[in-house]
Short mmCIF file of C-alpha atoms and ligand atoms in Angstrom, two decimals:
data_model
loop_
_atom_site.label_atom_id
_atom_site.label_comp_id
_atom_site.label_asym_id
_atom_site.label_seq_id
_atom_site.Cartn_x
_atom_site.Cartn_y
_atom_site.Cartn_z
CA MET A 11 -0.03 -0.02 -0.01
CA LEU A 12 1.34 3.47 -0.87
CA THR A 13 1.10 6.57 1.44
CA LEU A 14 0.83 10.07 0.10
CA ALA A 15 2.20 12.27 2.77
CA PHE A 16 2.38 16.09 3.32
CA GLU A 17 4.56 18.46 5.35
CA THR A 18 3.83 22.13 5.48
CA SER A 19 4.56 23.05 9.11
CA CYS A 20 7.17 25.75 8.46
CA ASP A 21 8.76 27.00 5.26
CA GLU A 22 8.97 23.80 3.15
CA THR A 23 5.99 22.71 1.02
CA SER A 24 6.54 18.91 0.60
CA ALA A 25 4.64 15.85 -0.70
CA ALA A 26 5.99 12.24 -0.89
CA VAL A 27 4.91 8.79 -1.84
CA VAL A 28 6.26 6.12 0.50
CA ASP A 29 5.56 2.39 0.47
CA GLU A 30 4.96 0.17 3.52
CA ASN A 31 8.71 -0.77 3.62
CA LEU A 32 9.42 2.92 3.88
CA LYS A 33 10.89 2.92 0.49
CA ILE A 34 10.64 6.52 -0.81
CA LEU A 35 9.11 6.55 -4.32
CA SER A 36 9.25 10.31 -4.34
CA ASN A 37 9.98 13.25 -1.96
CA VAL A 38 9.37 16.71 -3.47
CA VAL A 39 10.39 19.59 -1.33
CA SER A 40 9.78 23.03 -2.38
CA SER A 41 11.65 25.40 -0.07
CA GLN A 42 10.50 29.10 0.54
CA ILE A 43 13.94 30.01 1.72
CA ASP A 44 14.48 32.59 -0.97
CA ILE A 45 11.16 34.25 -0.19
CA HIS A 46 11.91 34.54 3.59
CA LYS A 47 15.55 35.47 3.22
CA ARG A 48 14.93 39.10 2.74
CA PHE A 49 13.15 39.16 6.08
CA GLY A 50 16.04 37.32 7.91
CA GLY A 51 13.67 34.59 9.07
CA VAL A 52 10.27 32.88 8.30
CA VAL A 53 7.20 35.15 8.21
CA PRO A 54 4.24 32.97 9.19
CA GLU A 55 1.56 34.52 7.01
CA VAL A 56 3.89 34.66 4.04
CA ALA A 57 4.63 31.02 4.55
CA SER A 58 0.85 30.00 4.60
CA ARG A 59 0.25 31.91 1.42
CA ASN A 60 3.16 30.33 -0.36
CA HIS A 61 2.17 26.76 0.84
CA LEU A 62 -1.27 27.52 -0.83
CA LEU A 63 0.50 28.48 -4.12
CA ALA A 64 2.77 25.57 -4.20
CA ILE A 65 0.88 22.58 -2.64
CA GLU A 66 -0.99 21.40 -5.79
CA SER A 67 1.95 21.35 -8.21
CA VAL A 68 4.17 19.80 -5.46
CA THR A 69 1.61 17.00 -5.12
CA GLN A 70 1.38 16.54 -8.79
CA GLU A 71 5.17 16.36 -8.97
CA ALA A 72 5.32 13.80 -6.14
CA LEU A 73 2.84 11.54 -7.97
CA LEU A 74 4.64 11.98 -11.27
CA ARG A 75 8.07 11.17 -9.88
CA ALA A 76 6.72 8.12 -8.05
CA GLY A 77 5.15 7.06 -11.41
CA VAL A 78 1.63 6.66 -9.91
CA THR A 79 -1.75 8.34 -9.93
CA LEU A 80 -4.01 8.97 -6.93
CA ASP A 81 -5.70 5.71 -7.75
CA ALA A 82 -2.69 3.82 -6.48
CA ILE A 83 -2.76 5.65 -3.07
CA GLY A 84 -4.04 3.74 -0.09
CA LYS A 85 -3.81 6.28 2.70
CA ILE A 86 -3.02 10.03 3.22
CA ALA A 87 -0.91 11.50 5.99
CA ALA A 88 -0.04 15.00 6.96
CA THR A 89 1.75 16.95 9.75
CA THR A 90 -1.03 18.33 11.98
CA HIS A 91 1.09 19.71 14.93
CA PRO A 92 3.27 21.29 16.15
CA GLY A 93 4.15 24.15 13.60
CA LEU A 94 3.01 27.56 12.34
CA ALA A 95 -0.77 27.38 12.64
CA GLY A 96 -1.68 28.72 9.19
CA ALA A 97 1.05 26.79 7.43
CA VAL A 98 0.12 23.45 9.08
CA MET A 99 -3.52 24.12 8.14
CA VAL A 100 -2.84 24.34 4.39
CA GLY A 101 -1.24 20.91 4.22
CA ARG A 102 -3.68 19.35 6.63
CA VAL A 103 -6.79 20.69 4.94
CA PHE A 104 -5.40 19.74 1.51
CA ALA A 105 -4.62 16.33 2.68
CA GLU A 106 -7.92 15.66 4.53
CA SER A 107 -9.77 16.86 1.35
CA ILE A 108 -8.11 14.23 -0.85
CA ALA A 109 -8.73 11.64 1.90
CA ALA A 110 -12.45 12.59 2.08
CA ALA A 111 -12.91 12.82 -1.77
CA ARG A 112 -11.18 9.46 -2.27
CA ASN A 113 -12.52 7.80 0.80
CA LEU A 114 -9.00 7.03 2.13
CA PRO A 115 -7.88 6.90 5.68
CA PHE A 116 -6.26 10.08 7.00
CA ILE A 117 -3.26 9.75 9.46
CA ASP A 118 -2.35 12.81 11.39
CA VAL A 119 1.40 12.97 12.18
CA ASN A 120 3.22 14.90 14.94
CA HIS A 121 6.06 16.70 13.19
CA VAL A 122 8.64 15.79 15.88
CA VAL A 123 7.66 12.06 15.47
CA GLY A 124 8.24 12.67 11.71
CA HIS A 125 11.81 13.78 12.44
CA ILE A 126 12.36 10.72 14.71
CA ALA A 127 10.96 8.49 11.92
CA SER A 128 13.55 9.94 9.48
CA CYS A 129 16.18 8.04 11.43
CA MET A 130 14.50 4.78 10.58
CA ILE A 131 14.84 5.24 6.85
CA SER A 132 18.29 3.96 5.80
CA GLN A 133 19.63 4.70 2.45
CA SER A 134 21.16 1.30 1.22
CA PRO A 135 22.28 1.16 -2.31
CA ALA A 136 19.61 -1.56 -2.89
CA GLY A 137 16.89 0.92 -2.07
CA ARG A 138 15.53 2.77 0.94
CA HIS A 139 14.63 0.38 3.49
CA PRO A 140 13.72 1.01 7.15
CA SER A 141 16.70 0.26 9.36
CA ILE A 142 14.59 -2.14 11.38
CA LEU A 143 13.83 -4.35 8.51
CA GLU A 144 17.57 -4.79 7.81
CA GLY A 145 17.65 -6.70 11.06
CA LYS A 146 20.82 -5.14 12.21
CA ARG A 147 20.15 -1.61 13.04
CA LEU A 148 17.77 0.61 14.85
CA ALA A 149 14.68 -0.56 16.82
CA PRO A 150 13.01 0.79 19.96
CA PRO A 151 14.02 1.34 22.67
CA PHE A 152 16.30 4.03 21.60
CA LEU A 153 17.02 7.71 22.42
CA ALA A 154 16.29 10.50 19.88
CA LEU A 155 17.82 13.92 19.95
CA VAL A 156 15.71 16.20 17.78
CA VAL A 157 17.73 19.40 16.85
CA SER A 158 16.07 21.82 14.55
CA GLY A 159 15.01 25.38 14.08
CA GLY A 160 11.91 24.86 16.26
CA HIS A 161 12.93 22.02 18.59
CA THR A 162 15.84 20.98 20.70
CA ALA A 163 14.70 18.05 22.82
CA LEU A 164 15.74 14.51 23.86
CA TYR A 165 13.18 11.73 23.79
CA LYS A 166 13.08 8.11 24.82
CA VAL A 167 11.34 6.04 22.18
CA HIS A 168 10.05 3.06 24.20
CA THR A 169 8.06 1.60 21.47
CA PHE A 170 6.54 2.66 18.20
CA LYS A 171 3.48 3.78 20.24
CA LYS A 172 5.15 5.31 23.27
CA ILE A 173 7.61 8.22 23.28
CA SER A 174 8.65 10.22 26.33
CA LEU A 175 10.21 13.66 26.58
CA LEU A 176 13.42 13.59 28.77
CA ALA A 177 14.68 17.14 28.31
CA SER A 178 14.09 20.21 26.07
CA THR A 179 15.27 23.76 25.62
CA THR A 180 14.13 26.37 28.08
CA ASP A 181 14.58 29.19 25.51
CA ASP A 182 15.86 29.07 21.93
CA ALA A 183 16.19 26.02 19.81
CA CYS A 184 19.71 25.16 18.66
CA GLY A 185 18.94 25.84 14.94
CA GLU A 186 17.24 29.17 15.96
CA ALA A 187 20.55 30.17 17.75
CA PHE A 188 22.43 29.32 14.47
CA ASP A 189 20.03 31.50 12.54
CA LYS A 190 20.16 34.38 15.02
CA VAL A 191 23.91 34.39 15.23
CA ALA A 192 24.14 34.22 11.49
CA LYS A 193 22.00 37.41 11.34
CA VAL A 194 24.28 39.24 13.85
CA LEU A 195 27.24 38.34 11.69
CA GLY A 196 25.46 39.55 8.58
CA LEU A 197 25.28 36.03 7.07
CA PRO A 198 22.09 34.88 5.09
CA TYR A 199 19.17 32.91 6.37
CA PRO A 200 19.07 30.06 7.20
CA GLY A 201 22.20 30.44 9.32
CA GLY A 202 23.02 26.82 10.11
CA PRO A 203 24.67 25.87 6.74
CA GLU A 204 26.39 29.27 6.54
CA ILE A 205 27.87 29.13 10.02
CA SER A 206 28.96 25.56 9.33
CA LYS A 207 30.67 26.65 6.01
CA GLN A 208 32.45 29.59 7.83
CA ALA A 209 33.48 27.44 10.83
CA ALA A 210 35.16 24.96 8.42
CA LYS A 211 37.55 27.67 7.25
CA PHE A 212 38.82 28.17 10.88
CA ASN A 213 42.18 26.76 11.56
CA ARG A 214 41.67 24.53 14.60
CA ASN A 215 45.29 24.89 15.68
CA THR A 216 45.01 28.71 16.28
CA ASP A 217 43.60 30.34 19.30
CA LEU A 218 39.88 29.80 20.20
CA ILE A 219 37.54 32.62 21.05
CA PHE A 220 36.03 32.06 24.44
CA MET A 221 32.20 32.01 24.35
CA PRO A 222 30.83 31.74 27.92
CA ASN A 223 27.72 29.67 28.00
CA ALA A 224 27.42 28.66 31.63
CA ASN A 225 23.60 28.92 31.92
CA TYR A 226 22.80 25.48 30.58
CA LYS A 227 25.00 23.66 33.06
CA LYS A 228 22.62 24.16 35.99
CA THR A 229 19.76 21.84 34.56
CA LYS A 230 19.20 18.71 32.47
CA ASP A 231 17.51 20.98 29.94
CA PHE A 232 19.10 22.75 27.05
CA SER A 233 19.47 26.55 26.70
CA TYR A 234 20.72 28.71 23.92
CA SER A 235 19.83 32.23 24.84
CA GLY A 236 23.06 32.77 26.92
CA LEU A 237 25.29 31.59 24.00
CA LYS A 238 23.44 33.81 21.55
CA THR A 239 23.86 36.86 23.85
CA ALA A 240 27.68 35.99 24.40
CA VAL A 241 28.16 36.14 20.59
CA LEU A 242 26.23 39.38 20.37
CA ASN A 243 28.14 41.02 23.22
CA TYR A 244 31.47 39.81 21.68
CA VAL A 245 30.54 41.38 18.28
CA ASN A 246 29.34 44.51 19.78
CA ARG A 247 32.63 44.90 21.86
CA LYS A 248 34.67 44.41 18.70
CA LYS A 249 32.66 46.96 16.79
CA GLN A 250 32.91 49.55 19.52
CA LYS A 251 36.69 49.18 19.40
CA ASN A 252 36.65 49.26 15.55
CA GLU A 253 38.30 45.97 15.44
CA PRO A 254 37.68 43.66 12.50
CA LEU A 255 35.55 40.47 13.00
CA ASP A 256 37.19 37.18 12.32
CA ILE A 257 33.96 35.50 11.06
CA PRO A 258 35.37 31.91 10.72
CA ALA A 259 36.77 32.07 14.29
CA ILE A 260 33.47 33.32 15.77
CA CYS A 261 31.45 30.71 13.81
CA TYR A 262 33.74 27.99 15.02
CA ALA A 263 33.71 29.13 18.66
CA PHE A 264 29.81 29.32 18.54
CA GLN A 265 29.37 26.05 16.80
CA ARG A 266 31.71 24.30 19.23
CA GLU A 267 29.79 25.49 22.12
CA ALA A 268 26.30 24.96 20.56
CA ILE A 269 27.21 21.33 19.68
CA GLY A 270 29.33 20.80 22.80
CA GLN A 271 26.16 21.51 24.76
CA LEU A 272 24.30 18.75 22.97
CA VAL A 273 27.20 16.36 23.68
CA ALA A 274 27.29 17.36 27.37
CA LYS A 275 23.70 17.02 27.96
CA THR A 276 22.89 13.75 26.20
CA PRO A 277 23.16 11.06 28.79
CA LYS A 278 25.52 8.17 28.25
CA SER A 279 23.28 5.26 27.70
CA ASN A 280 23.26 1.67 26.59
CA LEU A 281 20.42 2.59 24.32
CA PRO A 282 21.20 3.49 20.79
CA LEU A 283 20.97 7.34 19.96
CA THR A 284 19.54 8.80 16.93
CA ILE A 285 20.00 12.47 16.05
CA CYS A 286 17.64 14.19 13.60
CA GLY A 287 16.20 17.57 12.47
CA GLY A 288 17.78 20.36 10.37
CA VAL A 289 20.92 20.70 12.54
CA ALA A 290 21.69 17.01 12.28
CA ALA A 291 22.91 17.73 8.81
CA ASN A 292 25.93 19.66 10.40
CA ALA A 293 29.19 17.91 9.70
CA TYR A 294 30.74 19.03 12.99
CA LEU A 295 27.81 17.59 14.94
CA ARG A 296 28.16 14.23 13.18
CA GLU A 297 31.92 14.18 14.03
CA GLN A 298 31.01 14.84 17.68
CA PHE A 299 28.59 11.93 18.02
CA PRO A 300 30.46 8.86 16.53
CA GLY A 301 28.15 5.86 16.83
CA ALA A 302 24.83 7.73 16.64
CA PHE A 303 22.27 6.97 13.96
CA PHE A 304 21.63 9.86 11.52
CA PRO A 305 19.20 10.27 8.66
CA GLU A 306 20.97 11.00 5.46
CA PRO A 307 21.56 14.83 5.24
CA GLY A 308 18.75 15.28 2.67
CA LEU A 309 16.29 13.95 5.22
CA CYS A 310 17.36 16.01 8.14
CA GLY A 311 15.36 19.16 7.12
CA ASP A 312 11.62 19.18 6.90
CA ASN A 313 10.30 16.75 4.28
CA ALA A 314 7.11 14.71 3.65
CA ALA A 315 8.91 11.36 3.35
CA MET A 316 9.52 11.44 7.11
CA ILE A 317 5.88 12.21 7.66
CA GLY A 318 4.96 9.21 5.50
CA ALA A 319 7.47 7.02 7.45
CA ALA A 320 5.97 8.26 10.79
CA ALA A 321 2.43 7.45 9.57
CA ILE A 322 3.54 3.86 8.83
CA LEU A 323 5.87 3.12 11.69
CA PHE A 324 4.55 5.34 14.50
CA LYS A 325 0.84 5.42 13.77
CA GLY A 326 -0.99 6.64 16.87
CA ALA A 327 2.31 7.26 18.87
CA GLU A 328 2.01 9.70 21.60
CA ILE A 329 4.68 11.93 23.14
CA LYS A 330 4.26 12.20 26.95
O1 KG4 B 402 14.17 20.53 10.65
P1 KG4 B 402 14.25 21.92 9.98
O2 KG4 B 402 14.28 22.02 8.47
O3 KG4 B 402 12.96 22.85 10.31
C1 KG4 B 402 12.35 22.83 11.71
O4 KG4 B 402 11.66 21.92 12.07
O5 KG4 B 402 12.87 23.70 12.45
O6 KG4 B 402 15.58 22.67 10.62
C2 KG4 B 402 15.94 23.98 10.16
C3 KG4 B 402 17.03 24.45 11.00
C4 KG4 B 402 17.38 25.86 10.74
O7 KG4 B 402 17.55 26.58 11.98
C5 KG4 B 402 18.80 25.75 10.02
O8 KG4 B 402 19.63 26.94 10.18
C6 KG4 B 402 19.29 24.53 10.67
O9 KG4 B 402 18.18 23.65 10.84
N1 KG4 B 402 20.27 23.83 9.93
C7 KG4 B 402 21.65 23.74 10.35
C8 KG4 B 402 22.29 23.13 9.25
N2 KG4 B 402 21.43 22.88 8.14
C9 KG4 B 402 20.33 23.39 8.64
N3 KG4 B 402 22.23 24.00 11.42
C10 KG4 B 402 23.53 23.74 11.57
N4 KG4 B 402 24.39 23.23 10.56
C11 KG4 B 402 23.69 22.87 9.41
N5 KG4 B 402 24.45 22.24 8.44
ZN1 ZN B 403 11.33 20.18 11.53
#
């Protein structure tokens, strides 16, 4: 049976066709990044309007690339929460309308569960099979660290039905901090890939800039506002003294602290660890977590294939 899945919770309009083995037949992602770039971040109402403009052609493209028509689809899935209210609504209503018109079951998916499901899709050369079906890799129970622009949280996935929250950010999400720091440094939105690129230019054998980020150490939860302010203060002090900014050095120092916090706060456990969400595409992060399970970089950001995977593997799952 094929699932037609939708994701519109933020600034990506996406539709995918996925089979019951989590093989991705198509995964079309239309990003609004260029539209929001000029505002330095996502403008919710602009996002909703652009989802409306894109969703029909994105859906047609997903069916076309999968080589099927709607007649071949057995169920419909969409992100229904959490996300920007108007943006989520566009995908949800579009998906529910197809389900109603075609008399197909509709499966609502929690966006965060979608990110967690992205770790279950492995990209073997023979096709895209869920890790669990390969018999050697990931199966609950495991820990899932979701690191994106909207979320920074650690979960325990007990079973495919039961997920519990262990820790989350008390202020900014990690990706949000990347985006805000990039803005302060005059780098384009989204900041994560830009900061990562700049940080890679830093010579790790030279002196590090100190970025105090003591706040988070007091609790089990994550915190990024202190680190963001530390960068802002550093940049302001430099500007006041008319000193030049060493962008690669600042980006490296920030990234080291931002990712270092994730390493410090993730408990050492016998359970496997999966890391997903937009920031999980970061090469430095991957280096710092040897042994963790990652989705392929193309499945880290928001996409509908992960929503389809969640509808199949995690149907009815609740986060408590
Ligand atoms: O998962 P995602 O597409 O959307 C949300 O659910 O938030 O994540 C987007 C976030 C943005 O904050 C972006 O800057 C960040 O992921 N990001 C990265 C990288 N690629 C994307 N952060 C650090 N390094 C990257 N390579
Ligand atoms: Zn996301």
